[in-house]
Coordinates of C-alpha atoms in Angstrom, one line a residue:
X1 CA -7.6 -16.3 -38.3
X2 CA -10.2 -19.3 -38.6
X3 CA -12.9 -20.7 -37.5
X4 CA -12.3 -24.3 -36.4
X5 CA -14.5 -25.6 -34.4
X6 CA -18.5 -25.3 -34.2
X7 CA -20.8 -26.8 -31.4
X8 CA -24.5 -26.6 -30.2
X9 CA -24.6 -27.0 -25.9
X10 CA -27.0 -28.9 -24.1
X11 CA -29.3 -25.9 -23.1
X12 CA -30.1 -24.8 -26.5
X13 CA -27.9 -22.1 -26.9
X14 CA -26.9 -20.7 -30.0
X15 CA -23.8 -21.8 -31.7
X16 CA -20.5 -22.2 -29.8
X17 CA -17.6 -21.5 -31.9
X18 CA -14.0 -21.3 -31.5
X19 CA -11.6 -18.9 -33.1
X20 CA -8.0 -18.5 -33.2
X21 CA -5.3 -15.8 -34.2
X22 CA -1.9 -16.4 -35.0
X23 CA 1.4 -14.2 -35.5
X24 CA 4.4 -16.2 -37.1
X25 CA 8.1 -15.0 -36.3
X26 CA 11.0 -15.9 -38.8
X27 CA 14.2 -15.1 -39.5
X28 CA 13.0 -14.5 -42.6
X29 CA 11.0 -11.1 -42.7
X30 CA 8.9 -12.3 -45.4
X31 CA 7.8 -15.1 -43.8
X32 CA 6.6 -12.8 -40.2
X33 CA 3.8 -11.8 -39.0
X34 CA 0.0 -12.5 -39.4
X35 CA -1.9 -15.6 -40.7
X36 CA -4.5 -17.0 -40.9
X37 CA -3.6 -20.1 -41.1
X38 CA -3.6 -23.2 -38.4
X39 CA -0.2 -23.5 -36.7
X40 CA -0.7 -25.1 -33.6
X41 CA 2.0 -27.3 -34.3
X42 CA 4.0 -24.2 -35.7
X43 CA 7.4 -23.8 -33.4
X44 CA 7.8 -20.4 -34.7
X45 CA 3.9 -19.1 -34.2
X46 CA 2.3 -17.1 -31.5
X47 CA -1.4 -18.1 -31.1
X48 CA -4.5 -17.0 -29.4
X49 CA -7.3 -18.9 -29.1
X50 CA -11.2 -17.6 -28.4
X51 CA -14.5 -19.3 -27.4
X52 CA -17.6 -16.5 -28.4
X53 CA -18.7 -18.0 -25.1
X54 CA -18.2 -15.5 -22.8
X55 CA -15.8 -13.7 -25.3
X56 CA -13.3 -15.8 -23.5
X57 CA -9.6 -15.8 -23.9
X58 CA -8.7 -20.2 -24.2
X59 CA -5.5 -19.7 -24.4
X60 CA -2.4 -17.8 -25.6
X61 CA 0.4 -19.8 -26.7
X62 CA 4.3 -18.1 -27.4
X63 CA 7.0 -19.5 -29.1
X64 CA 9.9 -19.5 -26.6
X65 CA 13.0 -20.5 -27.1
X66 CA 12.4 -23.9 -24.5
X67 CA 9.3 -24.3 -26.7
X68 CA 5.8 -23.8 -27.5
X69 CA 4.2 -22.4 -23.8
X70 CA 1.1 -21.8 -23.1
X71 CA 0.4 -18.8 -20.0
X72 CA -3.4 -18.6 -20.0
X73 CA -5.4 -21.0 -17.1
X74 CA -8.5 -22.8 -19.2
X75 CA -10.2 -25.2 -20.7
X76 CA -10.0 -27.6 -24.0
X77 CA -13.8 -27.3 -24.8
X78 CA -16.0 -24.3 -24.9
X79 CA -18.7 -26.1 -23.2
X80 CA -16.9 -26.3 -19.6
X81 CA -16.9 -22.8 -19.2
X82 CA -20.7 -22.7 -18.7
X83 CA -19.8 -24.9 -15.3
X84 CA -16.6 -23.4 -13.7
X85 CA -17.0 -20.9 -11.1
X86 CA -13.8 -19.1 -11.5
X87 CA -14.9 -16.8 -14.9
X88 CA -11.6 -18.1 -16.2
X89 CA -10.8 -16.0 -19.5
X90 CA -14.5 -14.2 -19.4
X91 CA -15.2 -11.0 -20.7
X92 CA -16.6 -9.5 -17.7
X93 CA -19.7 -7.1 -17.4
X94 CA -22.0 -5.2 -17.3
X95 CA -20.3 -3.6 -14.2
X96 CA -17.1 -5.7 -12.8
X97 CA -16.3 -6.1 -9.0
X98 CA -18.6 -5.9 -6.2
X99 CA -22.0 -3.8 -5.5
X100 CA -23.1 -4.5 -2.0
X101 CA -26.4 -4.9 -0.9
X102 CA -28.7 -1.9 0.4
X103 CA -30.9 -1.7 3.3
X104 CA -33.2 -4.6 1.8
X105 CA -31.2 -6.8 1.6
X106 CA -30.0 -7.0 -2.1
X107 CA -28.2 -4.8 -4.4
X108 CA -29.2 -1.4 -5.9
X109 CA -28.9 0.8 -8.6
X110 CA -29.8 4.4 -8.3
X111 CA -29.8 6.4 -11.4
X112 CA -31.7 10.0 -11.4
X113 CA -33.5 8.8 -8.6
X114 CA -35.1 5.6 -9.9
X115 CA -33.9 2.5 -8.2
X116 CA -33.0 -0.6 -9.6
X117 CA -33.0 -3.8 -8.1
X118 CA -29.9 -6.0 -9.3
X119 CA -29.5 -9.6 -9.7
X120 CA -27.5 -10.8 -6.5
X121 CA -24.9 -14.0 -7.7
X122 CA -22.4 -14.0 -4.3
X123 CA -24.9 -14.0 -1.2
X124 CA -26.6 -10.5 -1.1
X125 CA -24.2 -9.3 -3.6
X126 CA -23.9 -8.3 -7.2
X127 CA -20.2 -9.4 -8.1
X128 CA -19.5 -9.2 -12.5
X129 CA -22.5 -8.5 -14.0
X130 CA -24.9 -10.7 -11.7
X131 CA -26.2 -13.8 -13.0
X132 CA -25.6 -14.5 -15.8
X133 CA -23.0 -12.1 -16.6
X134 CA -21.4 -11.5 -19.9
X135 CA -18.7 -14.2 -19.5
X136 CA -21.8 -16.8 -20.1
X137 CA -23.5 -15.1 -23.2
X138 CA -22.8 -16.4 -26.3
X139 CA -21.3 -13.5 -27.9
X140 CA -21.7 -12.6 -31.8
X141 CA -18.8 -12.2 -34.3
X142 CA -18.8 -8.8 -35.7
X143 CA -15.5 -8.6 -37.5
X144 CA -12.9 -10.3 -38.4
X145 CA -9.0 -9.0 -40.2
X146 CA -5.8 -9.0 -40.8
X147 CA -3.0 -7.4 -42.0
X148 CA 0.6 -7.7 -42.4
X149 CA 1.4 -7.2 -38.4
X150 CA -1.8 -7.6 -36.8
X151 CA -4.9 -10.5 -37.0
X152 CA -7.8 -8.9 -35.0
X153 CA -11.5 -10.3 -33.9
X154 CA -14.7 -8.2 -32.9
X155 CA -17.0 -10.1 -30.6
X156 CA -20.3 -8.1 -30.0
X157 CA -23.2 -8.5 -27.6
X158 CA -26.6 -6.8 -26.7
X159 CA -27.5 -6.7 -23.4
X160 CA -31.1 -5.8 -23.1
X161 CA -33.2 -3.5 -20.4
X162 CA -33.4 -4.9 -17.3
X163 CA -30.6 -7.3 -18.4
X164 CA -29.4 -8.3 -14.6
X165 CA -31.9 -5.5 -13.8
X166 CA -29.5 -2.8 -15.3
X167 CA -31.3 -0.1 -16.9
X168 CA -31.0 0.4 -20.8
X169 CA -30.2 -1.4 -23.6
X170 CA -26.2 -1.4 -23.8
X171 CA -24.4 -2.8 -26.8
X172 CA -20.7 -4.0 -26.5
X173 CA -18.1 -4.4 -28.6
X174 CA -14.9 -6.1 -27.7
X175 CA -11.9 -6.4 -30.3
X176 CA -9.2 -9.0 -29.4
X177 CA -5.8 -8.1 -31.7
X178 CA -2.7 -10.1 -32.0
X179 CA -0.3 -7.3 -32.9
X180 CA 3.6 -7.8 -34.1
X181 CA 5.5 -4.4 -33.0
X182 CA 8.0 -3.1 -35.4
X183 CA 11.2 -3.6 -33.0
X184 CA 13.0 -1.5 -35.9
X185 CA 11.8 1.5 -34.7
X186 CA 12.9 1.0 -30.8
X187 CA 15.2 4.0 -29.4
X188 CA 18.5 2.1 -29.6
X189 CA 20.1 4.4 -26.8
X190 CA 17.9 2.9 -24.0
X191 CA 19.7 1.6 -21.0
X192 CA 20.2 -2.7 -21.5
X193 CA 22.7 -2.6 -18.3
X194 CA 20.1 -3.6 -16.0
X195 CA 19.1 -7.3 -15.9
X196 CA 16.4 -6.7 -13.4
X197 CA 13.2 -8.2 -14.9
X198 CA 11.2 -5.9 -12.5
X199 CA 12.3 -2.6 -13.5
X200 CA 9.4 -1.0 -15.9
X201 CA 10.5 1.9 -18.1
X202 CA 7.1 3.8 -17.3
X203 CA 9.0 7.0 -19.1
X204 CA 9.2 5.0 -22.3
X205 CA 6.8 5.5 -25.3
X206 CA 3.4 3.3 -24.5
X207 CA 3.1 2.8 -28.7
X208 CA 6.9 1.4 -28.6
X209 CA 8.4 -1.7 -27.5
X210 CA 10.9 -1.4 -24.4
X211 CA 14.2 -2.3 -26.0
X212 CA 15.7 -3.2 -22.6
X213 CA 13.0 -5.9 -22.0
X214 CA 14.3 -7.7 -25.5
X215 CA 17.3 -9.2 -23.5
X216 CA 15.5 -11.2 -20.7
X217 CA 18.5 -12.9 -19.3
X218 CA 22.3 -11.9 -19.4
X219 CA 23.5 -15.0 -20.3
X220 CA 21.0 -14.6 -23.3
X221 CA 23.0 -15.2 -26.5
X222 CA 22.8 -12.3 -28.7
X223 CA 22.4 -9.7 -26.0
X224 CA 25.2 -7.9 -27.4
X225 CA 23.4 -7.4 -30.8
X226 CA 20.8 -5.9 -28.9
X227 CA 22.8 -2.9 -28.4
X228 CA 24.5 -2.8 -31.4
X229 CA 22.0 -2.3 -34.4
X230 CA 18.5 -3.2 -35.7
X231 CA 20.4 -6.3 -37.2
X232 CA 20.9 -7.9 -34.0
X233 CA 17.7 -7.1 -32.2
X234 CA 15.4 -9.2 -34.3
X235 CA 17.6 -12.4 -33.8
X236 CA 17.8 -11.5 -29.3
X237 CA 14.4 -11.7 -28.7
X238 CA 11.0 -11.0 -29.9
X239 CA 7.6 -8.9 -28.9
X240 CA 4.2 -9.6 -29.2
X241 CA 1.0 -7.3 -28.2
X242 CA -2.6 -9.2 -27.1
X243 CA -4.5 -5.7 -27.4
X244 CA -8.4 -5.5 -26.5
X245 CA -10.4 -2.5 -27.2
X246 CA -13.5 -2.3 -25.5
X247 CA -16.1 0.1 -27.0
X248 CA -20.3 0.1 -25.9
X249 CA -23.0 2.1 -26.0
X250 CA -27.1 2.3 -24.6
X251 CA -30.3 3.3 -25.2
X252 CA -30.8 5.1 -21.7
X253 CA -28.8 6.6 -18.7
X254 CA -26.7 3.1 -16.9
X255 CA -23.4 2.3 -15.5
X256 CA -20.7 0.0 -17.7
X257 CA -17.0 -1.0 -16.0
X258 CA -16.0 -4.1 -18.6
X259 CA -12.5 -6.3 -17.8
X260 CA -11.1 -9.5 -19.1
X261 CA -10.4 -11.8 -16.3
X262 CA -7.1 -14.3 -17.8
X263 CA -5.4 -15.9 -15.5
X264 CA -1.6 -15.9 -16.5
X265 CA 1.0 -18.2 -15.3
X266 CA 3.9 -17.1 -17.2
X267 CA 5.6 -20.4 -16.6
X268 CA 3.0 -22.1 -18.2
X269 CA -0.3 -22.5 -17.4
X270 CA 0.1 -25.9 -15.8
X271 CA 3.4 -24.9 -13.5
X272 CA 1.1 -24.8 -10.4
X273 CA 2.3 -21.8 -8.8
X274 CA 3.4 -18.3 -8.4
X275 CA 7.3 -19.0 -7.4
X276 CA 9.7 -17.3 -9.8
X277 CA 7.2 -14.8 -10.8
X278 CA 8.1 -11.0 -10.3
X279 CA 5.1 -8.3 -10.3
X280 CA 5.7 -4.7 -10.2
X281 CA 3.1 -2.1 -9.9
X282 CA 3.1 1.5 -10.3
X283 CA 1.0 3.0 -8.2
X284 CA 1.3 4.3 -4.2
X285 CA -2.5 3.9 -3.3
X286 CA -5.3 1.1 -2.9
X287 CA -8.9 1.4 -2.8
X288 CA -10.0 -0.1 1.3
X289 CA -12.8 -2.5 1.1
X290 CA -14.7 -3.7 4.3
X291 CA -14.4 -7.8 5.2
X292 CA -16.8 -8.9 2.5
X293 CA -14.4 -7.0 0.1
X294 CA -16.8 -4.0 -0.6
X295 CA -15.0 -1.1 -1.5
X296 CA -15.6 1.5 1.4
X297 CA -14.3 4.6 -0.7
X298 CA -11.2 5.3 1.4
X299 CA -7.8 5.5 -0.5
X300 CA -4.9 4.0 1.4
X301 CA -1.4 4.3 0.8
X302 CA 0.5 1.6 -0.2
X303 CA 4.0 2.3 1.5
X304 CA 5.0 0.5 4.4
X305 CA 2.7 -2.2 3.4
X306 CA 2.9 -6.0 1.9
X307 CA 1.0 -4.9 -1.0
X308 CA 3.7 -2.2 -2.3
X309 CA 4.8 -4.1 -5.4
X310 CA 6.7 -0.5 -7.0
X311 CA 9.6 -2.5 -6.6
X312 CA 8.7 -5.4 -8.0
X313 CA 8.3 -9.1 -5.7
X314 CA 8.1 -12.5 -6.7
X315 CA 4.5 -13.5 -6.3
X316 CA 4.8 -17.0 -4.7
X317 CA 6.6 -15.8 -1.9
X318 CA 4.8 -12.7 -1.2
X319 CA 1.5 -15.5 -0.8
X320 CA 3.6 -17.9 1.1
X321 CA 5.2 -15.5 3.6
X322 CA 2.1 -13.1 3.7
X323 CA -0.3 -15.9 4.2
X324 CA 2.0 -18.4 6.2
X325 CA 0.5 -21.7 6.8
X326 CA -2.6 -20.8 4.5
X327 CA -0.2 -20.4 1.3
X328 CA 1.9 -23.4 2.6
X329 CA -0.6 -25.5 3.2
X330 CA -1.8 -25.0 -1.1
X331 CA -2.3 -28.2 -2.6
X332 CA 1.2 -27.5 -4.8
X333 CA 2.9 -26.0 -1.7
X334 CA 4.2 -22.7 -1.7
X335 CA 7.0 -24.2 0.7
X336 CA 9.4 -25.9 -1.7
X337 CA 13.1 -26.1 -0.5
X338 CA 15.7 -23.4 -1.7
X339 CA 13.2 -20.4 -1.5
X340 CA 13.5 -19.8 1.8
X341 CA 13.7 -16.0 3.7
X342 CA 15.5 -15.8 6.3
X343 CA 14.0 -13.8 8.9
X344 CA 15.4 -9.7 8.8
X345 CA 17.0 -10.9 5.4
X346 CA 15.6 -10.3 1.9
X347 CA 14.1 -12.9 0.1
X348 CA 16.0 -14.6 -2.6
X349 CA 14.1 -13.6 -5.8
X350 CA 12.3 -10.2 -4.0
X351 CA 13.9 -7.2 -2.2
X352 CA 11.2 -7.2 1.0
X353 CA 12.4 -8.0 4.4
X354 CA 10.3 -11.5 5.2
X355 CA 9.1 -12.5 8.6
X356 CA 8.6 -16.4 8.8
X357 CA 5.5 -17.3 9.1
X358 CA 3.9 -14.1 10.3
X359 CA 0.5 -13.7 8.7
X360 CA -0.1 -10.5 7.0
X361 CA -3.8 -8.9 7.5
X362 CA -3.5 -7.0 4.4
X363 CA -3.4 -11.0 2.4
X364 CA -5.7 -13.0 5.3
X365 CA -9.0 -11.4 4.5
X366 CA -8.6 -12.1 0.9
X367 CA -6.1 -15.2 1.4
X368 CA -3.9 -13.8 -1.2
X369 CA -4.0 -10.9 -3.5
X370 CA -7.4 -9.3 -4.6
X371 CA -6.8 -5.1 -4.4
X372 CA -8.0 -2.7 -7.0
X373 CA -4.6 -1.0 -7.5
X374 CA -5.1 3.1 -8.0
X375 CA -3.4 4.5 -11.3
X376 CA -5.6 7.0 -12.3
X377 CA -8.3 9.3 -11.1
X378 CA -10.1 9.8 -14.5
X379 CA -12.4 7.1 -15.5
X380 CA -10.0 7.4 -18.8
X381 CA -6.6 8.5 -19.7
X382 CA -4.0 7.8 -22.4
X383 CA -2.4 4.4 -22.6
X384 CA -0.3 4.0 -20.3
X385 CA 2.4 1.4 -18.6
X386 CA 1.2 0.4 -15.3
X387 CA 2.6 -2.9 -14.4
X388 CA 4.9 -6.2 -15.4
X389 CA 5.0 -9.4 -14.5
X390 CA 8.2 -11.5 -15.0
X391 CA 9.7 -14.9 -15.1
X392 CA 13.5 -15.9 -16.0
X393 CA 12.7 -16.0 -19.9
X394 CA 9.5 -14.0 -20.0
X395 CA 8.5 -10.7 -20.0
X396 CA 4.8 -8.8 -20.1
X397 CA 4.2 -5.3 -19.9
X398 CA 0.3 -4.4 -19.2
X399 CA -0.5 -1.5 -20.6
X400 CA -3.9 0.6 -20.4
X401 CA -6.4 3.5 -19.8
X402 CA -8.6 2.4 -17.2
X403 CA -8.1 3.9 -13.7
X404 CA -7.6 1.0 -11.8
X405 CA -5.9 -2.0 -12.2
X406 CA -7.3 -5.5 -9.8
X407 CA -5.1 -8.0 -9.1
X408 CA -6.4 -11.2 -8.2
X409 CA -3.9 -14.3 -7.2
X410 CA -6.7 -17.0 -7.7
X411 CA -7.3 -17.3 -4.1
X412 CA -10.6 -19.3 -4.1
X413 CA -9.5 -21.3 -7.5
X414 CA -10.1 -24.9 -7.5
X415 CA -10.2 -26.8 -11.0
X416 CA -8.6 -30.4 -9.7
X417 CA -9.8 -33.0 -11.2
X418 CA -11.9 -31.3 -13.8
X419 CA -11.7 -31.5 -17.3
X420 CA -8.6 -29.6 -18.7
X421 CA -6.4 -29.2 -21.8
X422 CA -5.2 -31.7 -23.6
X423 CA -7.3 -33.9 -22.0
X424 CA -5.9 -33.9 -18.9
X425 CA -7.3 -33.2 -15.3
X426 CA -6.7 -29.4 -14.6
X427 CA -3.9 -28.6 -12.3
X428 CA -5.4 -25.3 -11.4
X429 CA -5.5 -24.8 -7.3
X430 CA -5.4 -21.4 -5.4
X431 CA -2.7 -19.2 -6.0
X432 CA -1.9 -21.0 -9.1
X433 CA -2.2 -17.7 -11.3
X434 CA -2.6 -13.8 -11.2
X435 CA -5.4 -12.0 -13.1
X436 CA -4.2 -8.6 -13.9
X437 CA -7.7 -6.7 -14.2
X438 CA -7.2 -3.2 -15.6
X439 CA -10.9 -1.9 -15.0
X440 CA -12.7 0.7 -13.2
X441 CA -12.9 1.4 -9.5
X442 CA -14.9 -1.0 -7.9
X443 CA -18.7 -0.2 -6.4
X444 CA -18.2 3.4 -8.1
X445 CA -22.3 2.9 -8.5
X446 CA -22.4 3.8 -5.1
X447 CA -19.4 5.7 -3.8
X448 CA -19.6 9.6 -6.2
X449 CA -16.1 10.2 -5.1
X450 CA -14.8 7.4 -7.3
X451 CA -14.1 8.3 -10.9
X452 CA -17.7 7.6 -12.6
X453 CA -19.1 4.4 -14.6
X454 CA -22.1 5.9 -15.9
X455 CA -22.9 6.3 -19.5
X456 CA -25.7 8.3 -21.1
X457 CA -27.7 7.6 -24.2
X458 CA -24.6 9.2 -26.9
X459 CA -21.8 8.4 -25.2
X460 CA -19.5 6.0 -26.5
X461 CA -17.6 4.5 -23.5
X462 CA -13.7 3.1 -24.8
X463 CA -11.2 1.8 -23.1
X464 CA -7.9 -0.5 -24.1
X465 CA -5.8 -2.7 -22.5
X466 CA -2.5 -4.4 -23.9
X467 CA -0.5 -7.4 -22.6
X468 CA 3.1 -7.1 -24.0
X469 CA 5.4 -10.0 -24.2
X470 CA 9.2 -9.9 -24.5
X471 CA 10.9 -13.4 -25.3
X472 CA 14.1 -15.4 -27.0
X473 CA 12.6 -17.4 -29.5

């Protein structure tokens, strides 16, 4: 871990500083694991790189075995995250999703009876935080570690009284870890017969790696090895873990629902689109929202709809054939030749039965994907697997103990011709990523049925989320 870069913006903020974390695999065991040292030019190094500007996830880089790839959307410089309107990579609070407005025509907070006006950032509504929001605070550096499997970073904020007009002082912390599992320890007896990317052992151990995720593609060299003996699984693929712990605490009754809003592109953060790229969610219900996209506090079920993703479906044609000319018409095109549905036949990469061109009103009111998923109703259980996401030589496994989980395709994304990595204009329009948003309910302020948000004065609220990543290196 290290500090490497150190700016002062334009307004007179404090100090915006960059961080990175770094795992290095080898065949070599002495030679794995965590460093501190910088290896962006490492072939065999996994790397994370933070901004304490908004707490914000830059970028996280893999060694796969095509070479060094980079899955988070983002920018080169700290200081452009202060413009974009897509909270790309923020650390989102005090309460994520939407609070509608009341009868006055702005949001409110009731607590005990005492009403709070909130700051309103979306029209009449309070959507992340409000203005500013945490993911445009300049966030202080609490700790810093490593050890031989893990490099970790604790970014930590105060939000005062009346910050965004929510009540109490609340203090967050938020710890981002780089973690190498042991892949020794895996349960050699699981099942490595299926190839099917989007089949999640939710009945495996949480704390262990899925040893049937090591071997990403049949024709994978060494896939054999994988089910012979330890010796062979640490040369057929490899596992990292991008944990964050959230943690906070205040001074007098309020509400706290914290998220980290990446968006991933597991084909590299500059592929475009969604094509290719399986999701699979396990959960049978949805939280309804009205046309603005305030949650109403009805649960629907998801079977029989477009937005039942238990089996898994490749993303890029769910939005091209749920959307129809909307998707199509994307700046990248969602329309390219070879991926094709015929109509009453399954689509090539997915197992629903496509319609051409028929719009889906589940996807039109949001143009794409952006549902609070149900897994839970506790505001916190034990860490669970909830979901993957999958590509032809990538794996990730989200893991967590919030109730809900949001999934946003970047629907309203629009980065072109703005500065990117690498000094390139960023090739970020809609649909061009998912966010995977394990959080809480959304407008829980306001709906009592939903599994609560509020914290009192010695209460510590904590909650985790992992992002798993199986790969050949």
């Amino acid at each position: 871990m290290q500090n490497i870069n150190s700016e002062t913006s334009q307004t007179s903020l404090p100090p915006i500083q960059e961080y990175f974390l770094t795992q290095t695999f080898s065949d070599d065991p002495g030679q794995s694991g965590a460093d501190s040292s910088d290896c962006a030019d490492c072939a065999n190094c996994a790397e994370l790189h933070l901004t304490n500007l908004g707490a914000t996830i830059m970028c996280l880089t893999l060694p796969l075995a095509s070479g060094q790839r980079d899955i988070i959307l983002g920018f080169s410089k700290p200081q452009d995250y202060l413009v974009q309107e897509g909270n790309l990579g923020g650390l989102i609070g005090r309460v994520a999703g939407r609070i509608p407005a009341g009868p006055e025509g702005y949001p409110l907070l009731d607590i005990d009876g005492h009403t709070y006006p909130l700051s309103a950032n979306a029209g009449t509504t309070c959507l992340h935080g409000g203005k500013p929001g945490f993911h445009r605070e300049i966030w202080e550096l609490a700790e810093e570690g490593q050890d031989a499997t893990r490099n970790w970073l604790t970014f930590r904020l105060l939000s005062p009284d009346g910050d965004a007009g929510f009540p109490g002082d609340l203090e967050v912390l938020v710890t981002y870890s780089l973690e190498k599992p042991d892949i020794t320890a895996l349960n050699l007896g699981t099942d490595l017969a299926t190839p099917d990317l989007a089949v999640l052992n939710l009945d495996a151990d949480p704390a262990t790696p899925d040893l049937a995720a090591l071997s990403l593609d049949p024709d994978l060299a060494g896939q054999a090895d994988c089910a012979q003996g330890k010796e062979g699984l640490a040369t057929s693929g490899s596992c990292i873990d991008l944990r964050i712990r959230y943690q906070a605490t205040c001074s007098a009754p309020t509400v706290c629902s914290l998220t980290q809003h990446a968006y991933f592109n597991l084909q590299g953060h500059e592929q475009g689109n969604l094509l290719g790229q399986k999701l699979q969610i396990s959960a049978d219900s949805y939280t309804n929202f009205t046309d603005d996209l305030i949650a109403t506090g009805d649960i629907c079920p998801l079977e029989g709809t477009v937005l039942d993703l238990r089996q898994g479906e490749d993303l890029g044609l769910l939005l091209r054939h749920g959307l129809g000319k909307v998707a199509s018409e994307s700046p990248v095109g969602l329309d390219q030749p070879g991926l094709e549905s015929k109509p009453g036949q399954p689509s090539p990469t997915g197992t629903r039965l496509y319609p051409v061109d028929q719009p889906d009103p589940h996807l039109t009111v949001t143009r794409g994907l952006d549902h609070n998923y149900i897994l839970s109703q506790e505001a916190h259980h034990s860490l669970q697997k909830v979901a993957c996401l999958a590509c032809d030589d990538l794996r990730m496994e989200v893991l967590t103990t919030f109730p809900g989980l949001q999934v946003y395709t970047a629907n309203y994304l629009d980065t072109l011709g703005k500065p990117g990595k690498d000094g390139q204009p960023t090739p970020y329009p809609p649909h061009s990523a998912v966010c995977l948003e394990c959080q809480a309910w959304p407008n829980a302020v306001n709906l009592p049925d939903f599994p609560s948000i509020r914290l009192e004065p010695g209460q510590i609220y904590q909650q985790e989320t992992v992002y798993r990543f199986y790969f050949a290196s």
